[in-house]
Structures are given as C-alpha cells and as structure tokens.
Short mmCIF file of C-alpha atoms in Angstrom, two decimals:
data_model
loop_
_atom_site.label_atom_id
_atom_site.label_comp_id
_atom_site.label_asym_id
_atom_site.label_seq_id
_atom_site.Cartn_x
_atom_site.Cartn_y
_atom_site.Cartn_z
CA UNK A 19 -3.82 -16.28 62.95
CA UNK A 20 -4.74 -18.12 66.15
CA UNK A 21 -4.56 -21.41 64.25
CA UNK A 22 -1.09 -20.49 62.99
CA UNK A 23 -0.02 -19.71 66.56
CA UNK A 24 -1.40 -23.06 67.73
CA UNK A 25 0.49 -24.96 65.02
CA UNK A 26 3.75 -23.13 65.81
CA UNK A 27 3.38 -23.77 69.51
CA UNK A 28 2.24 -27.32 68.81
CA UNK A 29 5.52 -28.18 67.10
CA UNK A 30 7.48 -27.17 70.20
CA UNK A 31 5.12 -28.98 72.58
CA UNK A 32 4.90 -32.17 70.53
CA UNK A 33 8.63 -32.50 70.08
CA UNK A 34 9.13 -31.83 73.77
CA UNK A 35 6.48 -34.31 74.95
CA UNK A 36 7.12 -37.13 72.50
CA UNK A 37 10.74 -36.92 71.39
CA UNK A 38 12.73 -34.84 73.91
CA UNK A 39 10.98 -36.38 76.91
CA UNK A 40 13.02 -39.05 78.68
CA UNK A 41 10.14 -40.64 80.59
CA UNK A 42 9.51 -43.63 78.33
CA UNK A 43 11.99 -45.78 80.24
CA UNK A 44 9.82 -45.28 83.36
CA UNK A 45 6.55 -46.10 81.56
CA UNK A 46 7.68 -49.30 79.83
CA UNK A 47 7.62 -51.52 82.99
CA UNK A 48 4.15 -50.23 83.99
CA UNK A 49 0.94 -52.02 82.92
CA UNK A 50 0.04 -49.42 80.28
CA UNK A 51 -0.26 -49.93 76.56
CA UNK A 52 1.51 -47.65 74.11
CA UNK A 53 -1.82 -46.20 72.98
CA UNK A 54 -2.78 -45.29 76.55
CA UNK A 55 0.50 -43.46 77.15
CA UNK A 56 0.19 -41.72 73.80
CA UNK A 57 -3.42 -40.70 74.52
CA UNK A 58 -2.41 -39.28 77.90
CA UNK A 59 0.31 -37.24 76.21
CA UNK A 60 -2.22 -36.00 73.65
CA UNK A 61 -4.51 -34.88 76.49
CA UNK A 62 -1.65 -32.88 78.02
CA UNK A 63 -0.87 -31.45 74.59
CA UNK A 64 -4.50 -30.38 74.11
CA UNK A 65 -4.53 -28.58 77.47
CA UNK A 66 -1.29 -26.75 76.65
CA UNK A 67 -2.54 -25.67 73.20
CA UNK A 68 -5.97 -24.66 74.48
CA UNK A 69 -5.02 -21.07 75.44
CA UNK A 70 -4.07 -20.36 71.80
CA UNK A 71 -7.38 -21.68 70.44
CA UNK A 72 -9.86 -20.41 73.03
CA UNK A 73 -10.25 -17.12 71.07
CA UNK A 74 -11.45 -19.22 68.11
CA UNK A 75 -14.25 -20.66 70.25
CA UNK A 76 -15.23 -17.14 71.25
CA UNK A 77 -15.33 -16.13 67.58
CA UNK A 78 -17.57 -19.10 66.79
CA UNK A 79 -20.02 -18.16 69.54
CA UNK A 80 -20.07 -14.48 68.56
CA UNK A 81 -20.56 -15.32 64.88
CA UNK A 82 -23.57 -17.54 65.59
CA UNK A 83 -25.05 -14.92 67.91
CA UNK A 84 -24.58 -12.13 65.36
CA UNK A 85 -26.23 -14.33 62.71
CA UNK A 86 -29.37 -14.49 64.90
CA UNK A 87 -29.24 -18.23 65.53
CA UNK A 88 -30.76 -19.74 68.71
CA UNK A 89 -28.24 -19.62 71.54
CA UNK A 90 -28.45 -23.36 72.33
CA UNK A 91 -27.84 -24.37 68.69
CA UNK A 92 -24.98 -21.88 68.48
CA UNK A 93 -23.30 -23.31 71.60
CA UNK A 94 -23.64 -26.93 70.43
CA UNK A 95 -22.34 -26.26 66.92
CA UNK A 96 -19.55 -23.98 68.18
CA UNK A 97 -18.23 -26.60 70.62
CA UNK A 98 -18.47 -29.33 67.98
CA UNK A 99 -16.54 -27.24 65.44
CA UNK A 100 -14.01 -26.21 68.07
CA UNK A 101 -13.38 -29.82 69.12
CA UNK A 102 -13.04 -30.87 65.47
CA UNK A 103 -10.60 -28.05 64.77
CA UNK A 104 -8.36 -28.66 67.78
CA UNK A 105 -8.12 -32.43 67.13
CA UNK A 106 -7.24 -31.85 63.47
CA UNK A 107 -4.56 -29.32 64.44
CA UNK A 108 -3.05 -31.70 67.02
CA UNK A 109 -2.95 -34.67 64.63
CA UNK A 110 -1.56 -32.50 61.83
CA UNK A 111 1.18 -31.19 64.13
CA UNK A 112 2.05 -34.71 65.30
CA UNK A 113 2.41 -35.91 61.70
CA UNK A 114 4.45 -32.85 60.76
CA UNK A 115 6.90 -33.44 63.61
CA UNK A 116 7.00 -37.17 62.80
CA UNK A 117 7.90 -36.48 59.16
CA UNK A 118 10.59 -33.97 60.15
CA UNK A 119 12.24 -36.48 62.48
CA UNK A 120 12.42 -38.98 59.60
CA UNK A 121 14.46 -36.65 57.38
CA UNK A 122 18.10 -37.62 56.82
CA UNK A 123 19.16 -34.04 57.55
CA UNK A 124 17.44 -34.21 60.93
CA UNK A 125 19.08 -37.51 61.85
CA UNK A 126 22.59 -36.28 60.96
CA UNK A 127 22.21 -32.81 62.53
CA UNK A 128 19.50 -33.35 65.13
CA UNK A 129 20.57 -30.60 67.51
CA UNK A 130 21.16 -27.98 64.82
CA UNK A 131 17.89 -28.70 63.01
CA UNK A 132 15.92 -28.70 66.27
CA UNK A 133 17.43 -25.39 67.33
CA UNK A 134 16.68 -23.87 63.93
CA UNK A 135 13.07 -25.06 63.97
CA UNK A 136 12.54 -23.85 67.54
CA UNK A 137 13.99 -20.46 66.59
CA UNK A 138 11.73 -20.20 63.54
CA UNK A 139 8.76 -21.24 65.68
CA UNK A 140 9.52 -18.54 68.25
CA UNK A 141 10.06 -15.87 65.58
CA UNK A 142 6.85 -16.98 63.85
CA UNK A 143 4.92 -16.58 67.11
CA UNK A 144 6.36 -13.08 67.50
CA UNK A 145 5.44 -12.16 63.92
CA UNK A 146 1.86 -13.39 64.37
CA UNK A 147 1.47 -11.46 67.63
CA UNK A 148 2.75 -8.27 66.01
CA UNK A 149 0.45 -8.83 63.01
CA UNK A 150 -2.60 -9.28 65.23
CA UNK A 151 -1.72 -6.20 67.28
CA UNK A 152 -1.28 -4.14 64.09
CA UNK A 153 -4.74 -5.03 62.71
CA UNK A 154 -6.11 -1.60 63.60
CA UNK A 155 -8.62 -0.34 61.07
CA UNK A 156 -10.48 2.07 63.33
CA UNK A 157 -8.29 4.99 62.33
CA UNK A 158 -9.49 4.70 58.68
CA UNK A 159 -13.21 4.21 59.40
CA UNK A 160 -15.47 7.26 60.01
CA UNK A 161 -17.24 7.41 63.34
CA UNK A 162 -20.55 5.53 63.38
CA UNK A 163 -19.72 3.12 60.55
CA UNK A 164 -19.21 -0.62 60.96
CA UNK A 165 -15.77 -2.12 60.49
CA UNK A 166 -15.64 -4.27 57.32
CA UNK A 167 -15.28 -8.02 57.67
CA UNK A 168 -12.13 -9.77 56.49
CA UNK A 169 -12.57 -12.17 53.62
CA UNK A 170 -13.19 -15.70 54.87
CA UNK A 171 -10.22 -18.03 54.36
CA UNK A 172 -11.11 -20.86 52.00
CA UNK A 173 -10.23 -23.86 54.19
CA UNK A 174 -12.34 -22.60 57.14
CA UNK A 175 -15.18 -21.26 55.02
CA UNK A 176 -17.40 -24.24 55.89
CA UNK A 177 -17.11 -23.35 59.61
CA UNK A 178 -18.27 -19.84 58.78
CA UNK A 179 -21.20 -21.05 56.66
CA UNK A 180 -22.44 -23.58 59.23
CA UNK A 181 -22.54 -20.95 61.96
CA UNK A 182 -24.38 -18.51 59.68
CA UNK A 183 -26.84 -21.10 58.38
CA UNK A 184 -26.94 -24.42 60.29
CA UNK A 185 -29.44 -25.84 57.74
CA UNK A 186 -27.13 -25.40 54.75
CA UNK A 187 -26.26 -28.76 53.14
CA UNK A 188 -23.27 -27.27 51.32
CA UNK A 189 -21.84 -26.07 54.63
CA UNK A 190 -22.27 -29.47 56.28
CA UNK A 191 -20.67 -31.13 53.27
CA UNK A 192 -17.60 -29.01 53.97
CA UNK A 193 -17.67 -30.14 57.60
CA UNK A 194 -17.94 -33.75 56.39
CA UNK A 195 -14.71 -33.22 54.44
CA UNK A 196 -13.07 -32.01 57.66
CA UNK A 197 -14.26 -35.17 59.46
CA UNK A 198 -12.84 -37.28 56.62
CA UNK A 199 -9.56 -35.41 56.91
CA UNK A 200 -9.56 -36.11 60.65
CA UNK A 201 -10.07 -39.84 60.02
CA UNK A 202 -7.15 -39.92 57.58
CA UNK A 203 -4.88 -38.03 60.00
CA UNK A 204 -5.88 -40.32 62.89
CA UNK A 205 -5.06 -43.36 60.78
CA UNK A 206 -1.60 -42.00 59.96
CA UNK A 207 -0.95 -41.02 63.57
CA UNK A 208 -1.86 -44.36 65.17
CA UNK A 209 -0.50 -46.57 62.40
CA UNK A 210 2.76 -44.77 61.66
CA UNK A 211 3.60 -41.97 64.10
CA UNK A 212 2.96 -43.86 67.36
CA UNK A 213 4.98 -47.03 66.56
CA UNK A 214 7.76 -44.89 65.08
CA UNK A 215 7.79 -42.69 68.18
CA UNK A 216 8.41 -45.64 70.51
CA UNK A 217 11.10 -47.12 68.28
CA UNK A 218 12.87 -43.77 68.28
CA UNK A 219 12.55 -43.48 72.04
CA UNK A 220 14.11 -46.88 72.68
CA UNK A 221 17.06 -46.00 70.43
CA UNK A 222 17.45 -42.62 72.13
CA UNK A 223 17.54 -44.22 75.59
CA UNK A 224 20.45 -46.42 74.55
CA UNK A 225 22.23 -43.55 72.82
CA UNK A 226 21.91 -41.33 75.90
CA UNK A 227 23.35 -44.03 78.14
CA UNK A 228 26.43 -44.32 75.89
CA UNK A 229 26.74 -40.55 75.68
CA UNK A 230 26.63 -40.16 79.46
CA UNK A 231 29.51 -42.61 79.89
CA UNK A 232 31.59 -40.84 77.26
CA UNK A 233 30.90 -37.44 78.83
CA UNK A 234 32.14 -38.61 82.21
CA UNK A 235 35.40 -39.77 80.61
CA UNK A 236 35.79 -36.45 78.83
CA UNK A 237 35.25 -34.47 82.03
CA UNK A 238 37.73 -36.53 83.97
CA UNK A 239 40.49 -35.75 81.46
CA UNK A 240 39.47 -32.20 80.59
CA UNK A 241 39.41 -30.81 84.12
CA UNK A 242 42.92 -31.89 85.13
CA UNK A 243 44.49 -28.80 83.50
CA UNK A 244 45.65 -25.34 84.58
CA UNK A 245 42.97 -22.90 85.79
CA UNK A 246 42.63 -20.92 82.53
CA UNK A 247 42.29 -24.12 80.53
CA UNK A 248 39.81 -25.48 83.08
CA UNK A 249 37.65 -22.35 82.82
CA UNK A 250 37.68 -22.58 79.03
CA UNK A 251 36.67 -26.24 79.27
CA UNK A 252 33.87 -25.37 81.67
CA UNK A 253 32.49 -22.74 79.30
CA UNK A 254 32.49 -25.24 76.43
CA UNK A 255 30.79 -27.76 78.69
CA UNK A 256 28.11 -25.27 79.75
CA UNK A 257 27.54 -24.26 76.14
CA UNK A 258 26.87 -27.91 75.35
CA UNK A 259 24.37 -28.12 78.22
CA UNK A 260 22.14 -25.36 76.87
CA UNK A 261 21.90 -26.86 73.38
CA UNK A 262 18.69 -28.59 74.42
CA UNK A 263 15.86 -27.80 72.02
CA UNK A 264 13.23 -27.31 74.71
CA UNK A 265 15.51 -25.05 76.71
CA UNK A 266 16.36 -22.96 73.65
CA UNK A 267 12.68 -22.54 72.81
CA UNK A 268 11.87 -21.51 76.38
CA UNK A 269 14.79 -19.06 76.39
CA UNK A 270 13.73 -17.49 73.11
CA UNK A 271 10.09 -17.29 74.19
CA UNK A 272 10.84 -15.60 77.50
CA UNK A 273 13.52 -13.32 76.03
CA UNK A 274 11.81 -12.35 72.78
CA UNK A 275 8.06 -12.95 72.57
CA UNK A 276 6.83 -11.23 75.74
CA UNK A 277 9.42 -8.40 75.74
CA UNK A 278 8.72 -7.70 72.05
CA UNK A 279 5.05 -7.19 72.90
CA UNK A 280 6.04 -4.70 75.61
CA UNK A 281 8.87 -2.86 73.83
CA UNK A 282 8.44 -3.17 70.08
CA UNK A 283 4.70 -3.91 69.87
CA UNK A 284 3.59 -0.28 70.46
CA UNK A 285 6.19 0.94 67.97
CA UNK A 286 4.89 -1.27 65.16
CA UNK A 287 1.23 -0.52 65.93
CA UNK A 288 1.14 3.17 66.87
CA UNK A 289 4.70 4.36 66.37
CA UNK A 290 6.76 5.87 69.16
CA UNK A 291 9.17 8.78 68.77
CA UNK A 292 11.35 9.56 71.78
CA UNK A 293 13.90 11.78 70.06
CA UNK A 294 12.67 14.87 71.88
CA UNK A 295 13.15 13.41 75.36
CA UNK A 296 15.41 15.57 77.53
CA UNK A 297 17.89 14.71 80.29
CA UNK A 298 15.12 15.52 82.76
CA UNK A 299 14.06 11.89 82.34
CA UNK A 300 17.47 10.27 82.81
CA UNK A 301 16.47 8.47 86.02
CA UNK A 302 13.18 7.33 84.48
CA UNK A 303 14.92 5.48 81.65
CA UNK A 304 17.50 4.03 84.03
CA UNK A 305 14.68 2.64 86.20
CA UNK A 306 12.71 1.52 83.11
CA UNK A 307 15.65 -0.63 81.99
CA UNK A 308 15.84 -2.11 85.49
CA UNK A 309 12.09 -2.88 85.46
CA UNK A 310 12.32 -4.36 81.95
CA UNK A 311 14.85 -6.93 83.22
CA UNK A 312 12.14 -8.47 85.41
CA UNK A 313 10.16 -9.34 82.27
CA UNK A 314 13.04 -11.21 80.65
CA UNK A 315 14.04 -13.61 83.44
CA UNK A 316 12.10 -16.20 85.38
CA UNK A 317 12.56 -19.56 87.06
CA UNK A 318 12.38 -21.18 83.61
CA UNK A 319 15.30 -19.17 82.23
CA UNK A 320 18.71 -20.73 81.59
CA UNK A 321 20.13 -19.20 84.78
CA UNK A 322 17.32 -20.89 86.73
CA UNK A 323 18.21 -24.44 85.61
CA UNK A 324 21.89 -24.25 84.63
CA UNK A 325 23.11 -26.21 87.70
CA UNK A 326 20.45 -28.92 87.47
CA UNK A 327 21.32 -29.45 83.81
CA UNK A 328 24.49 -31.17 85.02
CA UNK A 329 22.46 -34.17 86.18
CA UNK A 330 24.75 -36.92 87.51
CA UNK A 331 27.79 -34.98 86.28
CA UNK A 332 27.31 -32.50 89.14
CA UNK A 333 28.06 -35.10 91.80
CA UNK A 334 30.93 -36.45 89.74
CA UNK A 335 32.45 -32.98 89.29
CA UNK A 336 31.94 -32.28 92.97
CA UNK A 337 34.18 -35.23 93.80
CA UNK A 338 37.07 -33.93 91.70
CA UNK A 339 40.01 -32.11 93.36
CA UNK A 340 39.26 -28.58 92.18
CA UNK A 341 37.35 -25.53 93.47
CA UNK A 342 33.59 -26.00 93.46
CA UNK A 343 33.19 -22.27 94.04
CA UNK A 344 35.14 -21.50 90.87
CA UNK A 345 33.12 -24.12 88.98
CA UNK A 346 29.81 -22.50 89.99
CA UNK A 347 31.14 -18.96 89.41
CA UNK A 348 32.12 -19.87 85.85
CA UNK A 349 28.68 -21.40 85.36
CA UNK A 350 27.05 -18.25 86.77
CA UNK A 351 29.08 -15.90 84.54
CA UNK A 352 28.33 -18.02 81.49
CA UNK A 353 24.57 -18.02 82.18
CA UNK A 354 24.58 -14.28 82.99
CA UNK A 355 26.17 -13.43 79.62
CA UNK A 356 23.74 -15.71 77.77
CA UNK A 357 20.75 -14.15 79.54
CA UNK A 358 22.01 -10.63 78.79
CA UNK A 359 22.58 -11.00 75.04
CA UNK A 360 19.02 -11.04 73.65
CA UNK A 361 17.53 -8.37 75.99
CA UNK A 362 20.53 -6.15 75.21
CA UNK A 363 20.01 -6.57 71.47
CA UNK A 364 16.26 -5.89 71.77
CA UNK A 365 17.03 -2.84 73.90
CA UNK A 366 19.40 -1.47 71.26
CA UNK A 367 16.77 -2.08 68.56
CA UNK A 368 14.20 -0.24 70.68
CA UNK A 369 16.57 2.71 71.17
CA UNK A 370 17.34 2.87 67.45
CA UNK A 371 13.70 2.63 66.26
CA UNK A 372 12.34 5.05 68.87
CA UNK A 373 15.17 7.54 68.14
CA UNK A 374 15.99 7.72 71.84
CA UNK A 375 18.86 10.13 72.71
CA UNK A 376 22.19 8.34 73.20
CA UNK A 377 22.67 9.12 76.90
CA UNK A 378 19.13 8.05 77.81
CA UNK A 379 19.61 4.88 75.78
CA UNK A 380 22.86 4.05 77.57
CA UNK A 381 21.15 4.59 80.94
CA UNK A 382 18.30 2.30 79.86
CA UNK A 383 20.78 -0.44 78.94
CA UNK A 384 22.73 0.10 82.18
CA UNK A 385 19.56 -0.37 84.22
CA UNK A 386 18.76 -3.47 82.19
CA UNK A 387 22.17 -5.05 82.88
CA UNK A 388 21.93 -4.23 86.61
CA UNK A 389 18.47 -5.80 86.79
CA UNK A 390 19.57 -8.96 84.99
CA UNK A 391 22.65 -9.26 87.22
CA UNK A 392 20.46 -8.99 90.33
CA UNK A 393 17.92 -11.54 89.11
CA UNK A 394 20.65 -13.95 88.00
CA UNK A 395 21.89 -14.16 91.59
CA UNK A 396 18.38 -14.95 92.80
CA UNK A 397 17.55 -17.64 90.24
CA UNK A 398 21.02 -19.22 90.32
CA UNK A 399 20.87 -19.64 94.10
CA UNK A 400 17.29 -20.86 93.77
CA UNK A 401 18.39 -23.58 91.34
CA UNK A 402 21.09 -24.68 93.80
CA UNK A 403 18.58 -24.68 96.67
CA UNK A 404 16.02 -26.72 94.67
CA UNK A 405 18.71 -28.82 93.00
CA UNK A 406 17.16 -31.77 91.15
CA UNK A 407 19.54 -34.01 89.20
CA UNK A 408 17.26 -36.92 88.36
CA UNK A 409 14.83 -35.08 86.08
CA UNK A 410 13.51 -36.84 83.00
CA UNK A 411 11.95 -33.83 81.31
CA UNK A 412 12.88 -30.15 81.44
CA UNK A 413 9.29 -29.41 82.38
CA UNK A 414 10.06 -30.94 85.77
CA UNK A 415 12.74 -28.29 86.30
CA UNK A 416 10.52 -25.50 85.01
CA UNK A 417 7.70 -26.44 87.38
CA UNK A 418 9.77 -26.41 90.57
CA UNK A 419 8.22 -24.02 93.07
CA UNK A 420 4.85 -23.98 91.29
CA UNK A 421 3.78 -22.61 87.90
CA UNK A 422 1.13 -20.38 89.46
CA UNK A 423 3.69 -18.65 91.67
CA UNK A 424 5.88 -18.00 88.62
CA UNK A 425 2.93 -16.52 86.73
CA UNK A 426 1.97 -14.29 89.66
CA UNK A 427 5.59 -13.16 90.00
CA UNK A 428 5.82 -12.19 86.32
CA UNK A 429 2.43 -10.48 86.29
CA UNK A 430 3.22 -8.61 89.52
CA UNK A 431 6.55 -7.44 88.11
CA UNK A 432 4.74 -6.07 85.05
CA UNK A 433 2.08 -4.24 87.08
CA UNK A 434 4.46 -2.86 89.72
CA UNK A 435 7.00 -1.78 87.10
CA UNK A 436 4.35 -0.06 84.97
CA UNK A 437 2.78 1.75 87.93
CA UNK A 438 6.22 2.85 89.18
CA UNK A 439 7.20 4.24 85.77
CA UNK A 440 3.91 6.14 85.47
CA UNK A 441 4.31 7.61 88.96
CA UNK A 442 7.91 8.66 88.32
CA UNK A 443 6.88 10.25 85.03
CA UNK A 444 4.05 12.10 86.79
CA UNK A 445 6.38 13.48 89.46
CA UNK A 446 8.98 14.57 86.92
CA UNK A 447 6.34 16.47 84.94
CA UNK A 448 4.53 18.14 87.82
CA UNK A 449 7.08 18.94 90.55
CA UNK A 450 9.41 21.86 90.88
CA UNK A 451 13.00 21.47 89.57
CA UNK A 452 14.48 20.86 93.03
CA UNK A 453 11.96 18.10 93.77
CA UNK A 454 12.49 16.67 90.30
CA UNK A 455 16.18 16.31 91.14
CA UNK A 456 15.37 14.61 94.44
CA UNK A 457 12.96 12.21 92.76
CA UNK A 458 15.53 11.43 90.03
CA UNK A 459 18.27 10.66 92.56
CA UNK A 460 15.98 8.45 94.63
CA UNK A 461 14.75 6.67 91.51
CA UNK A 462 18.29 5.95 90.31
CA UNK A 463 19.31 4.82 93.80
CA UNK A 464 16.67 2.07 93.90
CA UNK A 465 18.25 -0.25 91.27
CA UNK A 466 21.79 0.43 92.51
CA UNK A 467 20.99 -0.22 96.18
CA UNK A 468 18.91 -3.27 95.29
CA UNK A 469 21.77 -4.75 93.25
CA UNK A 470 24.45 -4.02 95.87
CA UNK A 471 22.38 -5.41 98.74
CA UNK A 472 21.45 -8.50 96.71
CA UNK A 473 25.08 -9.24 95.80
CA UNK A 474 26.17 -8.81 99.43
CA UNK A 475 23.32 -11.02 100.62
CA UNK A 476 24.20 -13.88 98.28
CA UNK A 477 27.93 -13.50 98.94
CA UNK A 478 27.19 -14.06 102.60
CA UNK A 479 24.40 -16.65 102.31
CA UNK A 480 25.44 -18.56 99.20
CA UNK A 481 28.94 -18.08 97.81
CA UNK A 482 30.69 -18.07 101.19
CA UNK A 483 29.27 -21.54 101.96
CA UNK A 484 30.92 -23.13 98.93
CA UNK A 485 34.22 -24.88 99.29
CA UNK A 486 37.33 -23.52 97.55
#
C-alpha cells in the first residue's frame, strides 16, 4: 500500500518537476549538462517521495529482526533493498508520466487530461489511506493470540525471502531480477525520457510566450465593458487561472485527503452514529465546524496564491482605467466559493453518514463557512503582501513564508481545535444546566466575534487602501 501511495504521489511530483516547471529557460544558459539538471531533479523527487516509503524501510528492519538475523546484516540488507525499491519506483513513475505525455489524447486535451489524472491520483491516495486505516483485525482475534500475517505479494516476495534468509540463492536470484529491471528502466529513462523532456520543455516555453501575448490582447478588449460584463469576464479569467494541474492537485489534497482522515476515516474504521445527539450540543457542533475550516485552508490553497497567479497580467490590469478594489473583490469572492465547495460537500457527506440531526448539521456547516470566510481574508491579504509575479514554479508560491511555519500552523490548529472540542464536550456533560447555557453561548460567540473582528481589521488595513 505504501508503494501504491508513492507511485500515486510520484506522478504528481514528476509532472510538476519535469513538465509543469518553467525553470528550464533559466538553466539552459548555465554551464550544466541536461543529465546534471535531470539528476538534481531526481534527487529532489526522491526526498519528496521519501516520507511515503520510510514505513517500508521500517518493515524491512522489523522483518529481519523478527527472523533472528544479526542486526548489522539486517541493517545493510534493509538499506540496500530500500534504495533499490525507491530507485525502481522513481524510474517507473518517470517512464509512466513520459508515456502519458506522448499520447495523442494528452496533447490535444492537456489541461483536461492532467486535471483528471491529478484527481484520480488524489482520490487514489485517499482510498489507500482509508484502506490502511481500516486494516483492523484485532477485534476478530482472541486475546493472547498472534495476528496472522498477510500473504506476501508476488513481486516483492524476493525482498521478504532475503530478509528471512540472507543465504538463500533463490531469494538473491529474485533480487538480481529487480536489479536487471532497474537497468532496463534506467536505460529507457536516460535514452528516451530525458531527451524527450527537454524537447517538450523548449516547445512549451515558446507556446507560453505566444499564449501570454494573446492573453494580454484578450484582457485589453474584455475589460472595456459594463460592470456586470466585466465581473463575468473576471470570473472566467480567474477560472482559467486555477486550471493549473499542480494547483488542482494541491487543492484536492488539502481539501480532501487530510480532512477525510479526520472526518470520514473514523466512520469507515469504527463507525460513528450521532443520531442521538441532542440540542444540548448545538454550540459544540457550531464550533467544530469552525475548527474544521482550519484544516482545509493553508498558504498553499487557491485563496493563498490567487493574486500571484496573475503574473505579469496583474501589473497590466492595474494600469487599466477600472476599479482595482472591485477586481480584487471579485477575485476574493471567486476563490472563497471555490474553497468552500469541497469542504461543504464533505461536511454534508459526514452529516448524512453519521446520521447527525438536521439542526446540528446546519450549525456545523455554518461554523465551517464562517471559518473559511475568516481564513480567506487572512490568506488573500497575505498573498497580496507577499506578492510574487515572476515565479517559475508554483512551489515557489507555496513555499513563501517557510514550509516549516505552515506545517506548525496546521498541526497547531489540529491540536488546539481537538483540545477545545474535548474541553467544551466535558463542560457540557458535567456542568449544571445554567452553566451549560453560559458555556454554549460563549462557545458560539468565539467564531462569530473572530469573524467580525477579522473582517473589520482587513477592511481597515487592506481593502480601504485599494484604489476605487
């Protein structure tokens, strides 16, 4: 399952690094060979895929230890097998992406095919995560008995045999076949994929330059219309901006994968029935929806990069004789609606599956919308403050402000939200009715006051500074 996750994630990363990246034009004048640039990109790819394969290394080490093999031999063989596996997966993923980009369907409908593949990749990741979390056999095994092993998959059986018996010739013959497979994949990658990648990049650079000129002409004619027509044109323009494969994948990952683990994961694994919840918990579900919003948005969301996606068009549009405030408000409303759609759908699915009473479900969704609206103000203003129009890769936009800070922010939101929900639930179950009412009112006031104060703050500090 971890290998499947690595392959699914590898498709997104490879296409982003090698085909969606616009940095080739900056590397061509430098004294680097194509192989050196490609190798550097492969190193970055390996580091990004490593978190999905580290559990495999742990399994290798544990298997050798359980088999009673010497610890030093186990470590050496485990690292060798792990390195072999990760290189094969990377080369296989590179070839797979290379073959897909050669299809006639892909060339004619590049954006649609890329979006479809990214969506399938994201849904596949979600399915694998749910499958792994549902692999709970302990309920069917009597206390004191050992859990049965799963049957070894055929194509990794040689890895299993080598770790159990390092002196087995049959096992090492299987590993030799893996090394032969690696040699064949490497030959295809460096003889076909790499030259084809650079030819595609050079053609894409020229195509993007033509497209940019045409877009500027379209904007100059499309924005000289009445206000309603201008707003409609702006929405179409913004919709075209977000049809970037990498951005779609990031949006789906942040809006589906992690929230599904939090909301729907426990339902699929243990089952959750909330049909007997009473109105005593109305404020708890309102606050829970508000807290859930913090797990769906981040600096890498669409709202966090929507202004910078304009690139050079932003300065061009800024020079036109129309309201910049209205332009940014239309962009904000568009991004807010896009960011709300998927969490709202997942919230409705959660309410339906958990059999949550209608009023509590509506309050949960209301808290969710309020939280998203608040966070959209923050990340939209942040994008304007850190405006960067000369980016070559979306990763440059995603990394503004530091990846570690973004991770800490998301993790802190999860911990603080979970602790707050547990405390509110404790108070509602253990206090007297009058204090329960007080706690409920105060709990419901937190999201409302936070949203109102945030909107007022950004009206004063951000929107009021824009020219009409």
